[in-house]
């Protein structure tokens, strides 16, 4: 998750939309929704992700879905969806939807991106589909009119003050919640993971598929887990990569301290082996101590770097972001080393999230999901107390995983959180690094337990967020699963 991934029992048939226990399967006028494929729109303005080279064969369409699935005859919204037909003629095994992370990120161009991330054999046998989730990017985007100062990356993840005080975070959470209450519109309360899963099932219906395959990374894994819980008989092959816990995005945020604590030693060992270059320490413990001491010093006396100010919290945010991939380790080591000596070039922060301002739609839709999925405590004192303990246990994340979010002042969710279910066909394959700095390995283990015998877990001894699935051990296991449809046993890849 950046800035870092509901069941109702209704039985009704209204205006051609069938609502079933916990989920729903929707059609228009007794038939499947019509998809008119054509050219794709340009990327939504101000998105958070790097641009994707769009394959010329990718096409797009619109699907109309209910705003509120419990009242399907009322207001509707439009989803923008995409496809890339890549399966070899005569060898088509199914359709594969690729879900995005975030929440809040666009997903329309993920089929094109998957040309370089999926095993070739999977691409040869599955047509690829993507979508912008409801309320995000090109799918009826919501915007709360959040002030730019409250969308800066340095406050996008709430960090306590160096002494643990969260007064400023409380005020910011109030401002964002108030803005969304006043300007978020009628769609905002319905931008939830459960409704995203229902939209995916409507997409399946529009494609004419009895079953749909799905893969997602990070928050996309929680979407997949909710989908297979609401629609167990509609899911074919499901791959969840870098897995959110079964409690959803809030639990994933709270796991961030553990995740970073387990990922950082991979970097620390790497840096210790290069002490002659970076001078952070000759052991992993020394590298950790240098990092924490530098953060503490910057919180006392921030460092001006070009047009930006580097505080200790900003350094920790940069470290967490750069732990996402081992290829960023040299940049991270240079950042910590330069901060420790107070000698950073003016351009040193330009490519880091500390220098970014998030788009209104990203913050608005992300908070809509976070707050619409789960009820959060309303008492600020509860967060303040949690920060004290978390900061002591996980100093590398500065108390941020349990800090206050706008959800403390949000309207109550419209329905209970979805219970991840172990009932259904054995079709869900999980994969996670043991040193994932965003989705802790413990979250994948918890999801494996919640899904029970219908799932299997590939444990990868490695660091980074988003496991490459084209390598020997992981790639071979994933490829065999997609081609055969048979779930492998729990697997360990060194």
Tab-separated table of C-alpha atoms in Angstrom:
chain	number	residue	atom	x	y	z
A	1	UNK	CA	0.000	0.000	0.000
A	2	UNK	CA	1.120	3.524	-0.705
A	3	UNK	CA	0.955	6.249	1.937
A	4	UNK	CA	1.853	3.052	3.065
A	5	UNK	CA	-4.493	-3.378	0.928
A	6	UNK	CA	-18.138	-6.833	3.644
A	7	UNK	CA	-20.688	-8.967	3.550
A	8	UNK	CA	-24.411	-8.352	3.590
A	9	UNK	CA	-27.060	-10.990	3.348
A	10	UNK	CA	-29.577	-9.877	0.784
A	11	UNK	CA	-31.676	-12.015	-1.492
A	12	UNK	CA	-33.480	-10.005	-4.132
A	13	UNK	CA	-33.985	-9.719	-7.859
A	14	UNK	CA	-34.464	-6.125	-8.933
A	15	UNK	CA	-34.168	-4.630	-12.430
A	16	UNK	CA	-32.244	-7.620	-13.705
A	17	UNK	CA	-29.670	-7.561	-10.883
A	18	UNK	CA	-29.460	-10.611	-8.675
A	19	UNK	CA	-28.114	-10.064	-5.174
A	20	UNK	CA	-27.033	-13.213	-3.382
A	21	UNK	CA	-25.718	-13.940	0.065
A	22	UNK	CA	-22.669	-11.772	0.804
A	23	UNK	CA	-22.100	-10.740	-2.810
A	24	UNK	CA	-23.959	-10.101	-6.006
A	25	UNK	CA	-23.838	-10.984	-9.651
A	26	UNK	CA	-25.191	-8.277	-11.912
A	27	UNK	CA	-26.622	-8.220	-15.395
A	28	UNK	CA	-28.494	-5.604	-17.400
A	29	UNK	CA	-32.064	-6.405	-18.376
A	30	UNK	CA	-31.586	-10.126	-17.965
A	31	UNK	CA	-28.453	-10.247	-20.135
A	32	UNK	CA	-24.771	-9.522	-19.763
A	33	UNK	CA	-23.647	-5.879	-19.787
A	34	UNK	CA	-22.475	-4.813	-23.231
A	35	UNK	CA	-18.795	-4.052	-23.771
A	36	UNK	CA	-17.949	-1.782	-26.714
A	37	UNK	CA	-14.178	-2.100	-27.060
A	38	UNK	CA	-12.260	0.792	-28.556
A	39	UNK	CA	-9.254	3.014	-27.979
A	40	UNK	CA	-8.069	3.735	-24.446
A	41	UNK	CA	-8.117	7.177	-22.812
A	42	UNK	CA	-4.846	8.879	-21.871
A	43	UNK	CA	-3.620	8.235	-18.324
A	44	UNK	CA	-5.618	10.058	-15.670
A	45	UNK	CA	-3.972	13.331	-14.709
A	46	UNK	CA	-1.895	13.432	-11.557
A	47	UNK	CA	-1.671	9.700	-10.888
A	48	UNK	CA	0.869	8.330	-8.428
A	49	UNK	CA	2.365	5.587	-10.552
A	50	UNK	CA	5.048	5.709	-13.212
A	51	UNK	CA	3.670	5.718	-16.784
A	52	UNK	CA	3.340	2.364	-18.521
A	53	UNK	CA	4.272	1.770	-22.136
A	54	UNK	CA	0.844	0.833	-23.457
A	55	UNK	CA	0.763	-2.016	-25.947
A	56	UNK	CA	-0.934	-0.914	-29.191
A	57	UNK	CA	-3.245	-3.914	-28.889
A	58	UNK	CA	-4.737	-2.781	-25.571
A	59	UNK	CA	-8.375	-1.728	-25.843
A	60	UNK	CA	-10.788	-0.095	-23.410
A	61	UNK	CA	-14.504	0.010	-22.682
A	62	UNK	CA	-17.013	1.239	-20.109
A	63	UNK	CA	-19.226	-0.746	-17.765
A	64	UNK	CA	-22.163	0.712	-15.862
A	65	UNK	CA	-22.559	-0.551	-12.289
A	66	UNK	CA	-24.792	0.384	-9.362
A	67	UNK	CA	-23.401	2.910	-6.906
A	68	UNK	CA	-25.088	0.898	-4.144
A	69	UNK	CA	-25.539	-2.802	-4.827
A	70	UNK	CA	-28.257	-3.017	-2.197
A	71	UNK	CA	-30.272	-0.557	-4.350
A	72	UNK	CA	-29.316	-1.605	-7.886
A	73	UNK	CA	-32.148	0.290	-9.523
A	74	UNK	CA	-30.942	3.632	-8.200
A	75	UNK	CA	-27.851	5.643	-9.131
A	76	UNK	CA	-25.091	4.173	-11.297
A	77	UNK	CA	-21.462	4.936	-12.060
A	78	UNK	CA	-19.139	3.995	-14.891
A	79	UNK	CA	-16.011	1.875	-14.696
A	80	UNK	CA	-13.281	2.089	-17.307
A	81	UNK	CA	-11.924	-1.366	-18.144
A	82	UNK	CA	-9.235	-2.658	-20.494
A	83	UNK	CA	-8.177	-5.806	-22.308
A	84	UNK	CA	-5.146	-7.171	-24.098
A	85	UNK	CA	-5.813	-10.332	-26.049
A	86	UNK	CA	-2.578	-12.281	-25.754
A	87	UNK	CA	-3.611	-15.918	-25.690
A	88	UNK	CA	-2.533	-18.107	-28.575
A	89	UNK	CA	-5.514	-19.036	-30.790
A	90	UNK	CA	-6.790	-22.470	-29.868
A	91	UNK	CA	-4.889	-22.505	-26.551
A	92	UNK	CA	-7.018	-20.035	-24.568
A	93	UNK	CA	-7.443	-21.187	-20.953
A	94	UNK	CA	-9.349	-18.201	-19.590
A	95	UNK	CA	-9.477	-14.510	-18.842
A	96	UNK	CA	-7.194	-12.976	-16.212
A	97	UNK	CA	-8.043	-9.737	-14.408
A	98	UNK	CA	-5.067	-7.850	-12.999
A	99	UNK	CA	-5.941	-5.865	-9.891
A	100	UNK	CA	-4.004	-2.796	-8.800
A	101	UNK	CA	-2.436	-1.872	-5.499
A	102	UNK	CA	-2.915	1.263	-3.458
A	103	UNK	CA	-5.755	1.691	-2.846
A	104	UNK	CA	-6.089	4.761	-5.015
A	105	UNK	CA	-3.847	3.847	-7.933
A	106	UNK	CA	-4.945	3.449	-11.570
A	107	UNK	CA	-5.095	-0.041	-13.041
A	108	UNK	CA	-6.184	0.458	-16.625
A	109	UNK	CA	-2.760	-0.153	-18.166
A	110	UNK	CA	-1.805	-3.162	-16.051
A	111	UNK	CA	-2.453	-5.611	-18.927
A	112	UNK	CA	0.307	-3.888	-20.909
A	113	UNK	CA	2.594	-3.848	-17.896
A	114	UNK	CA	1.956	-7.561	-17.359
A	115	UNK	CA	3.652	-8.344	-20.661
A	116	UNK	CA	6.943	-7.980	-18.814
A	117	UNK	CA	5.912	-9.338	-15.409
A	118	UNK	CA	3.894	-12.494	-16.147
A	119	UNK	CA	5.489	-15.748	-17.338
A	120	UNK	CA	5.299	-16.036	-21.126
A	121	UNK	CA	3.285	-19.252	-20.922
A	122	UNK	CA	0.611	-17.473	-18.859
A	123	UNK	CA	0.382	-14.684	-21.425
A	124	UNK	CA	0.093	-17.266	-24.200
A	125	UNK	CA	-2.933	-18.908	-22.605
A	126	UNK	CA	-4.847	-16.054	-20.952
A	127	UNK	CA	-6.282	-12.791	-22.228
A	128	UNK	CA	-5.430	-9.971	-19.819
A	129	UNK	CA	-7.907	-7.487	-18.361
A	130	UNK	CA	-7.565	-4.421	-16.157
A	131	UNK	CA	-9.726	-1.702	-14.679
A	132	UNK	CA	-9.638	1.468	-12.675
A	133	UNK	CA	-11.469	0.620	-9.484
A	134	UNK	CA	-14.596	2.616	-8.672
A	135	UNK	CA	-13.933	6.163	-7.508
A	136	UNK	CA	-10.352	6.078	-8.825
A	137	UNK	CA	-8.566	7.468	-11.898
A	138	UNK	CA	-10.888	6.937	-14.900
A	139	UNK	CA	-13.791	5.239	-13.075
A	140	UNK	CA	-16.029	8.022	-11.765
A	141	UNK	CA	-13.219	9.539	-9.679
A	142	UNK	CA	-14.038	11.139	-6.360
A	143	UNK	CA	-12.331	14.294	-5.112
A	144	UNK	CA	-12.809	15.830	-1.697
A	145	UNK	CA	-11.042	19.118	-2.393
A	146	UNK	CA	-8.307	18.307	0.115
A	147	UNK	CA	-5.850	21.152	0.593
A	148	UNK	CA	-2.473	20.586	-1.064
A	149	UNK	CA	-0.691	20.972	2.262
A	150	UNK	CA	-2.577	17.913	3.509
A	151	UNK	CA	-1.621	15.883	0.426
A	152	UNK	CA	2.143	16.159	0.743
A	153	UNK	CA	3.923	12.835	1.008
A	154	UNK	CA	5.536	13.898	4.275
A	155	UNK	CA	2.104	14.032	5.898
A	156	UNK	CA	0.428	11.453	3.640
A	157	UNK	CA	1.623	8.839	6.072
A	158	UNK	CA	0.926	10.356	9.481
A	159	UNK	CA	4.058	10.570	11.621
A	160	UNK	CA	4.062	11.666	15.255
A	161	UNK	CA	6.283	14.556	16.271
A	162	UNK	CA	9.715	13.469	17.537
A	163	UNK	CA	8.411	13.466	21.110
A	164	UNK	CA	5.443	11.257	20.111
A	165	UNK	CA	2.872	14.055	20.067
A	166	UNK	CA	0.089	13.593	17.472
A	167	UNK	CA	-1.713	16.923	17.847
A	168	UNK	CA	-0.882	18.011	14.289
A	169	UNK	CA	-1.957	14.609	12.920
A	170	UNK	CA	-5.298	14.846	14.710
A	171	UNK	CA	-5.950	18.258	13.162
A	172	UNK	CA	-5.015	17.027	9.692
A	173	UNK	CA	-7.214	13.931	10.006
A	174	UNK	CA	-10.110	16.198	11.019
A	175	UNK	CA	-9.560	18.483	8.007
A	176	UNK	CA	-9.528	15.628	5.511
A	177	UNK	CA	-12.578	13.930	7.031
A	178	UNK	CA	-14.460	17.238	7.004
A	179	UNK	CA	-13.496	17.898	3.372
A	180	UNK	CA	-14.726	14.471	2.286
A	181	UNK	CA	-17.947	14.832	4.258
A	182	UNK	CA	-18.638	18.165	2.566
A	183	UNK	CA	-17.351	17.545	-0.966
A	184	UNK	CA	-16.907	13.793	-1.447
A	185	UNK	CA	-20.340	13.289	-3.003
A	186	UNK	CA	-22.776	10.400	-2.821
A	187	UNK	CA	-20.414	7.849	-4.370
A	188	UNK	CA	-17.718	8.156	-1.683
A	189	UNK	CA	-19.343	5.944	1.018
A	190	UNK	CA	-19.664	3.183	-1.590
A	191	UNK	CA	-15.982	3.161	-2.576
A	192	UNK	CA	-15.142	0.018	-0.620
A	193	UNK	CA	-13.315	-3.222	-1.260
A	194	UNK	CA	-16.546	-5.196	-1.089
A	195	UNK	CA	-18.087	-3.085	-3.836
A	196	UNK	CA	-14.893	-3.291	-5.898
A	197	UNK	CA	-15.194	-7.082	-5.669
A	198	UNK	CA	-18.811	-6.839	-6.785
A	199	UNK	CA	-17.720	-4.668	-9.712
A	200	UNK	CA	-15.198	-7.345	-10.702
A	201	UNK	CA	-17.967	-9.925	-10.719
A	202	UNK	CA	-20.022	-7.664	-12.944
A	203	UNK	CA	-16.985	-7.431	-15.235
A	204	UNK	CA	-16.865	-11.240	-15.285
A	205	UNK	CA	-20.524	-11.309	-16.307
A	206	UNK	CA	-19.882	-8.776	-19.064
A	207	UNK	CA	-17.109	-10.991	-20.426
A	208	UNK	CA	-19.495	-13.930	-20.538
A	209	UNK	CA	-17.305	-16.030	-18.233
A	210	UNK	CA	-18.619	-18.556	-15.743
A	211	UNK	CA	-15.337	-18.170	-13.842
A	212	UNK	CA	-12.640	-15.502	-13.890
A	213	UNK	CA	-8.949	-15.678	-12.981
A	214	UNK	CA	-7.384	-12.883	-10.973
A	215	UNK	CA	-4.009	-11.661	-9.819
A	216	UNK	CA	-3.098	-8.659	-7.701
A	217	UNK	CA	-0.220	-7.191	-5.741
A	218	UNK	CA	-0.382	-5.492	-2.315
A	219	UNK	CA	-3.892	-3.989	-1.861
A	220	UNK	CA	-4.877	-5.955	-4.949
A	221	UNK	CA	-4.413	-9.112	-2.859
A	222	UNK	CA	-7.064	-8.001	-0.390
A	223	UNK	CA	-9.427	-7.278	-3.282
A	224	UNK	CA	-8.786	-10.829	-4.523
A	225	UNK	CA	-9.331	-12.354	-1.098
A	226	UNK	CA	-12.613	-10.479	-0.708
A	227	UNK	CA	-13.681	-11.568	-4.190
A	228	UNK	CA	-13.091	-15.270	-3.522
A	229	UNK	CA	-14.932	-14.912	-0.210
A	230	UNK	CA	-17.984	-13.245	-1.739
A	231	UNK	CA	-17.968	-15.269	-4.965
A	232	UNK	CA	-16.165	-18.558	-4.263
A	233	UNK	CA	-17.692	-20.378	-7.220
A	234	UNK	CA	-16.907	-17.623	-9.716
A	235	UNK	CA	-13.136	-17.635	-9.143
A	236	UNK	CA	-10.800	-19.714	-11.270
A	237	UNK	CA	-7.026	-19.361	-10.799
A	238	UNK	CA	-6.148	-16.655	-8.237
A	239	UNK	CA	-2.624	-15.423	-7.515
A	240	UNK	CA	-2.075	-12.984	-4.636
A	241	UNK	CA	1.406	-11.448	-4.562
A	242	UNK	CA	2.710	-9.578	-1.468
A	243	UNK	CA	-0.299	-10.226	0.656
A	244	UNK	CA	-2.363	-7.957	2.886
A	245	UNK	CA	-3.635	-9.592	6.093
A	246	UNK	CA	-7.222	-10.884	6.205
A	247	UNK	CA	-8.276	-7.892	8.316
A	248	UNK	CA	-7.670	-5.614	5.365
A	249	UNK	CA	-5.873	-2.350	4.790
A	250	UNK	CA	-5.987	-1.050	8.341
A	251	UNK	CA	-4.351	-4.214	9.646
A	252	UNK	CA	-1.805	-3.945	6.846
A	253	UNK	CA	-0.897	-0.426	7.944
A	254	UNK	CA	-0.494	-1.568	11.541
A	255	UNK	CA	1.811	-4.374	10.338
A	256	UNK	CA	4.143	-1.837	8.705
A	257	UNK	CA	6.419	-1.577	11.747
A	258	UNK	CA	6.980	-5.321	11.751
A	259	UNK	CA	7.436	-5.365	7.968
A	260	UNK	CA	10.144	-2.701	7.957
A	261	UNK	CA	11.836	-4.262	10.973
A	262	UNK	CA	12.111	-7.579	9.106
A	263	UNK	CA	13.194	-6.008	5.800
A	264	UNK	CA	15.825	-3.579	7.087
A	265	UNK	CA	18.404	-6.247	8.064
A	266	UNK	CA	18.697	-7.227	4.397
A	267	UNK	CA	19.814	-3.693	3.589
A	268	UNK	CA	21.918	-3.404	6.749
A	269	UNK	CA	23.925	-6.507	5.862
A	270	UNK	CA	24.419	-5.199	2.329
A	271	UNK	CA	25.593	-1.796	3.591
A	272	UNK	CA	27.888	-3.338	6.221
A	273	UNK	CA	29.687	-5.237	3.468
A	274	UNK	CA	30.315	-1.860	1.795
A	275	UNK	CA	31.310	0.160	4.836
A	276	UNK	CA	34.316	1.465	2.956
A	277	UNK	CA	31.960	3.143	0.480
A	278	UNK	CA	29.154	4.412	2.728
A	279	UNK	CA	30.635	4.471	6.265
A	280	UNK	CA	27.403	3.397	7.930
A	281	UNK	CA	28.990	0.648	10.030
A	282	UNK	CA	30.759	-2.654	9.577
A	283	UNK	CA	27.925	-4.730	11.035
A	284	UNK	CA	24.174	-4.792	10.453
A	285	UNK	CA	23.573	-3.558	14.015
A	286	UNK	CA	25.889	-0.603	13.445
A	287	UNK	CA	24.069	0.321	10.228
A	288	UNK	CA	20.747	0.275	12.067
A	289	UNK	CA	22.185	2.415	14.885
A	290	UNK	CA	23.598	4.926	12.401
A	291	UNK	CA	20.244	5.191	10.646
A	292	UNK	CA	18.315	5.783	13.867
A	293	UNK	CA	20.897	8.234	15.214
A	294	UNK	CA	20.787	10.190	11.947
A	295	UNK	CA	16.988	10.301	12.052
A	296	UNK	CA	17.062	11.557	15.629
A	297	UNK	CA	19.612	14.260	14.777
A	298	UNK	CA	17.544	15.427	11.787
A	299	UNK	CA	14.420	15.662	13.907
A	300	UNK	CA	16.340	17.986	16.207
A	301	UNK	CA	18.078	19.949	13.434
A	302	UNK	CA	16.532	19.399	9.980
A	303	UNK	CA	18.718	19.626	6.869
A	304	UNK	CA	17.852	21.899	3.954
A	305	UNK	CA	18.363	20.082	0.656
A	306	UNK	CA	17.587	22.228	-2.365
A	307	UNK	CA	13.963	23.313	-2.046
A	308	UNK	CA	13.181	20.649	0.557
A	309	UNK	CA	13.727	20.100	4.247
A	310	UNK	CA	14.912	16.696	5.390
A	311	UNK	CA	13.645	15.803	8.850
A	312	UNK	CA	14.204	12.561	10.686
A	313	UNK	CA	10.686	11.409	9.837
A	314	UNK	CA	11.314	12.247	6.170
A	315	UNK	CA	14.478	10.157	6.274
A	316	UNK	CA	12.559	7.194	7.720
A	317	UNK	CA	9.881	7.586	5.041
A	318	UNK	CA	12.596	7.564	2.376
A	319	UNK	CA	14.198	4.474	3.897
A	320	UNK	CA	10.871	2.616	3.937
A	321	UNK	CA	10.243	3.486	0.284
A	322	UNK	CA	13.726	2.469	-0.822
A	323	UNK	CA	13.450	-0.871	0.945
A	324	UNK	CA	10.818	-1.759	-1.664
A	325	UNK	CA	13.459	-3.108	-4.074
A	326	UNK	CA	17.090	-4.218	-3.545
A	327	UNK	CA	18.164	-2.200	-6.571
A	328	UNK	CA	17.449	0.926	-4.513
A	329	UNK	CA	19.967	-0.035	-1.812
A	330	UNK	CA	22.796	2.139	-3.201
A	331	UNK	CA	20.474	5.150	-3.274
A	332	UNK	CA	19.339	4.457	0.292
A	333	UNK	CA	22.896	4.048	1.551
A	334	UNK	CA	23.890	7.309	-0.117
A	335	UNK	CA	20.871	9.068	1.395
A	336	UNK	CA	21.636	7.923	4.937
A	337	UNK	CA	25.360	8.586	4.559
A	338	UNK	CA	24.811	12.082	3.168
A	339	UNK	CA	22.254	12.888	5.840
A	340	UNK	CA	24.601	11.667	8.566
A	341	UNK	CA	27.386	13.959	7.324
A	342	UNK	CA	24.898	16.715	6.421
A	343	UNK	CA	26.253	16.727	2.899
A	344	UNK	CA	23.511	15.927	0.391
A	345	UNK	CA	23.367	17.392	-3.129
A	346	UNK	CA	20.395	19.576	-4.008
A	347	UNK	CA	18.876	16.901	-6.271
A	348	UNK	CA	19.162	14.115	-3.686
A	349	UNK	CA	15.475	14.170	-2.723
A	350	UNK	CA	13.937	14.904	-6.114
A	351	UNK	CA	13.145	11.278	-6.925
A	352	UNK	CA	11.987	10.285	-3.457
A	353	UNK	CA	8.403	10.315	-2.143
A	354	UNK	CA	9.370	12.925	0.459
A	355	UNK	CA	9.262	15.512	-2.339
A	356	UNK	CA	5.839	14.537	-3.735
A	357	UNK	CA	2.335	15.902	-3.474
A	358	UNK	CA	-0.361	13.241	-3.870
A	359	UNK	CA	-3.312	13.930	-6.219
A	360	UNK	CA	-6.636	14.767	-4.600
A	361	UNK	CA	-8.277	11.702	-6.146
A	362	UNK	CA	-5.598	9.390	-4.777
A	363	UNK	CA	-5.931	10.628	-1.189
A	364	UNK	CA	-9.734	10.873	-1.374
A	365	UNK	CA	-10.277	7.390	-2.797
A	366	UNK	CA	-7.664	5.773	-0.584
A	367	UNK	CA	-9.229	7.211	2.538
A	368	UNK	CA	-12.679	6.231	1.262
A	369	UNK	CA	-11.570	2.587	1.122
A	370	UNK	CA	-9.704	2.665	4.424
A	371	UNK	CA	-12.599	4.264	6.235
A	372	UNK	CA	-15.417	2.539	4.368
A	373	UNK	CA	-14.048	-0.967	4.864
A	374	UNK	CA	-13.478	-0.873	8.608
A	375	UNK	CA	-14.675	1.090	11.636
A	376	UNK	CA	-11.729	2.847	13.333
A	377	UNK	CA	-11.549	4.010	16.962
A	378	UNK	CA	-12.834	7.555	17.405
A	379	UNK	CA	-10.863	8.527	20.517
A	380	UNK	CA	-7.575	10.321	19.680
A	381	UNK	CA	-6.176	9.291	23.051
A	382	UNK	CA	-6.264	5.662	21.920
A	383	UNK	CA	-3.952	6.476	19.007
A	384	UNK	CA	-1.620	8.527	21.184
A	385	UNK	CA	-1.207	5.622	23.581
A	386	UNK	CA	-0.628	3.174	20.732
A	387	UNK	CA	2.048	5.429	19.199
A	388	UNK	CA	4.067	5.385	22.419
A	389	UNK	CA	4.317	1.592	22.463
A	390	UNK	CA	4.805	1.225	18.711
A	391	UNK	CA	7.593	3.810	18.580
A	392	UNK	CA	9.440	1.942	21.290
A	393	UNK	CA	9.014	-1.449	19.596
A	394	UNK	CA	9.568	-0.363	15.975
A	395	UNK	CA	11.680	2.816	15.946
A	396	UNK	CA	12.409	2.537	12.204
A	397	UNK	CA	8.811	3.525	11.464
A	398	UNK	CA	8.600	6.301	14.034
A	399	UNK	CA	5.202	5.314	15.463
A	400	UNK	CA	3.456	5.950	12.125
A	401	UNK	CA	1.781	2.520	11.723
A	402	UNK	CA	-0.644	3.202	14.581
A	403	UNK	CA	-1.012	6.973	14.203
A	404	UNK	CA	-4.404	8.562	13.611
A	405	UNK	CA	-6.038	8.655	10.152
A	406	UNK	CA	-9.123	10.571	8.933
A	407	UNK	CA	-11.141	7.405	9.584
A	408	UNK	CA	-11.325	8.380	13.267
A	409	UNK	CA	-13.711	11.187	12.240
A	410	UNK	CA	-15.401	9.441	9.285
A	411	UNK	CA	-18.972	8.253	8.952
A	412	UNK	CA	-19.535	4.656	9.995
A	413	UNK	CA	-19.112	2.012	7.260
A	414	UNK	CA	-22.329	1.102	5.478
A	415	UNK	CA	-21.771	-2.621	6.008
A	416	UNK	CA	-19.551	-4.912	8.089
A	417	UNK	CA	-16.121	-5.889	6.877
A	418	UNK	CA	-15.978	-9.036	4.770
A	419	UNK	CA	-14.893	-12.162	6.620
A	420	UNK	CA	-12.255	-13.939	4.564
A	421	UNK	CA	-13.635	-17.430	4.086
A	422	UNK	CA	-12.041	-20.863	3.927
A	423	UNK	CA	-15.097	-22.177	2.066
A	424	UNK	CA	-14.652	-22.679	-1.649
A	425	UNK	CA	-12.560	-24.456	-4.279
A	426	UNK	CA	-8.796	-24.791	-3.686
A	427	UNK	CA	-7.785	-22.076	-6.108
A	428	UNK	CA	-5.840	-19.356	-4.244
A	429	UNK	CA	-2.037	-19.199	-4.502
A	430	UNK	CA	-0.204	-16.708	-2.255
A	431	UNK	CA	3.402	-15.536	-2.638
A	432	UNK	CA	5.367	-13.307	-0.262
A	433	UNK	CA	8.940	-12.327	0.538
A	434	UNK	CA	10.025	-12.938	4.114
A	435	UNK	CA	11.545	-9.435	4.040
A	436	UNK	CA	8.683	-7.466	2.484
A	437	UNK	CA	8.777	-3.893	3.895
A	438	UNK	CA	5.149	-3.118	3.021
A	439	UNK	CA	3.190	-6.353	3.431
A	440	UNK	CA	4.756	-8.275	6.297
A	441	UNK	CA	5.248	-11.989	5.805
A	442	UNK	CA	3.103	-12.494	8.904
A	443	UNK	CA	0.171	-11.015	6.968
A	444	UNK	CA	0.581	-13.629	4.236
A	445	UNK	CA	0.677	-16.360	6.876
A	446	UNK	CA	-2.500	-14.985	8.427
A	447	UNK	CA	-4.222	-14.879	5.042
A	448	UNK	CA	-3.113	-18.449	4.359
A	449	UNK	CA	-4.686	-19.511	7.672
A	450	UNK	CA	-7.920	-17.595	6.975
A	451	UNK	CA	-8.317	-19.143	3.515
A	452	UNK	CA	-7.458	-22.571	4.884
A	453	UNK	CA	-7.201	-25.572	2.603
A	454	UNK	CA	-8.389	-23.616	-0.423
A	455	UNK	CA	-4.995	-21.831	-0.527
A	456	UNK	CA	-1.248	-22.438	-0.668
A	457	UNK	CA	1.682	-20.137	0.139
A	458	UNK	CA	4.974	-19.715	-1.714
A	459	UNK	CA	7.454	-18.402	0.861
A	460	UNK	CA	10.353	-16.543	-0.764
A	461	UNK	CA	13.531	-15.904	1.218
A	462	UNK	CA	14.130	-12.395	-0.031
A	463	UNK	CA	13.552	-8.686	0.435
A	464	UNK	CA	11.297	-6.315	-1.461
A	465	UNK	CA	7.655	-5.605	-2.175
A	466	UNK	CA	6.189	-7.481	-5.120
A	467	UNK	CA	7.788	-10.854	-5.774
A	468	UNK	CA	9.061	-11.320	-9.352
A	469	UNK	CA	7.167	-14.301	-10.750
A	470	UNK	CA	9.351	-15.042	-13.747
A	471	UNK	CA	12.304	-16.631	-11.894
A	472	UNK	CA	13.088	-20.323	-11.635
A	473	UNK	CA	11.413	-21.429	-8.393
A	474	UNK	CA	8.555	-18.936	-8.131
A	475	UNK	CA	8.057	-18.606	-11.870
A	476	UNK	CA	7.947	-22.362	-12.435
A	477	UNK	CA	5.424	-22.858	-9.619
A	478	UNK	CA	3.195	-20.022	-10.812
A	479	UNK	CA	3.376	-21.117	-14.443
A	480	UNK	CA	2.461	-24.711	-13.625
A	481	UNK	CA	-0.442	-23.519	-11.497
A	482	UNK	CA	-1.916	-21.346	-14.236
A	483	UNK	CA	-1.476	-23.956	-16.942
A	484	UNK	CA	-2.823	-26.894	-14.947
A	485	UNK	CA	-5.277	-25.162	-12.617
A	486	UNK	CA	-4.055	-27.467	-9.838
A	487	UNK	CA	-3.046	-25.705	-6.638
A	488	UNK	CA	0.495	-26.666	-5.563
A	489	UNK	CA	1.431	-27.505	-1.973
A	490	UNK	CA	2.993	-24.836	0.239
A	491	UNK	CA	6.385	-24.130	-1.311
A	492	UNK	CA	9.649	-22.578	-0.104
A	493	UNK	CA	11.875	-20.701	-2.568
A	494	UNK	CA	15.343	-19.713	-1.313
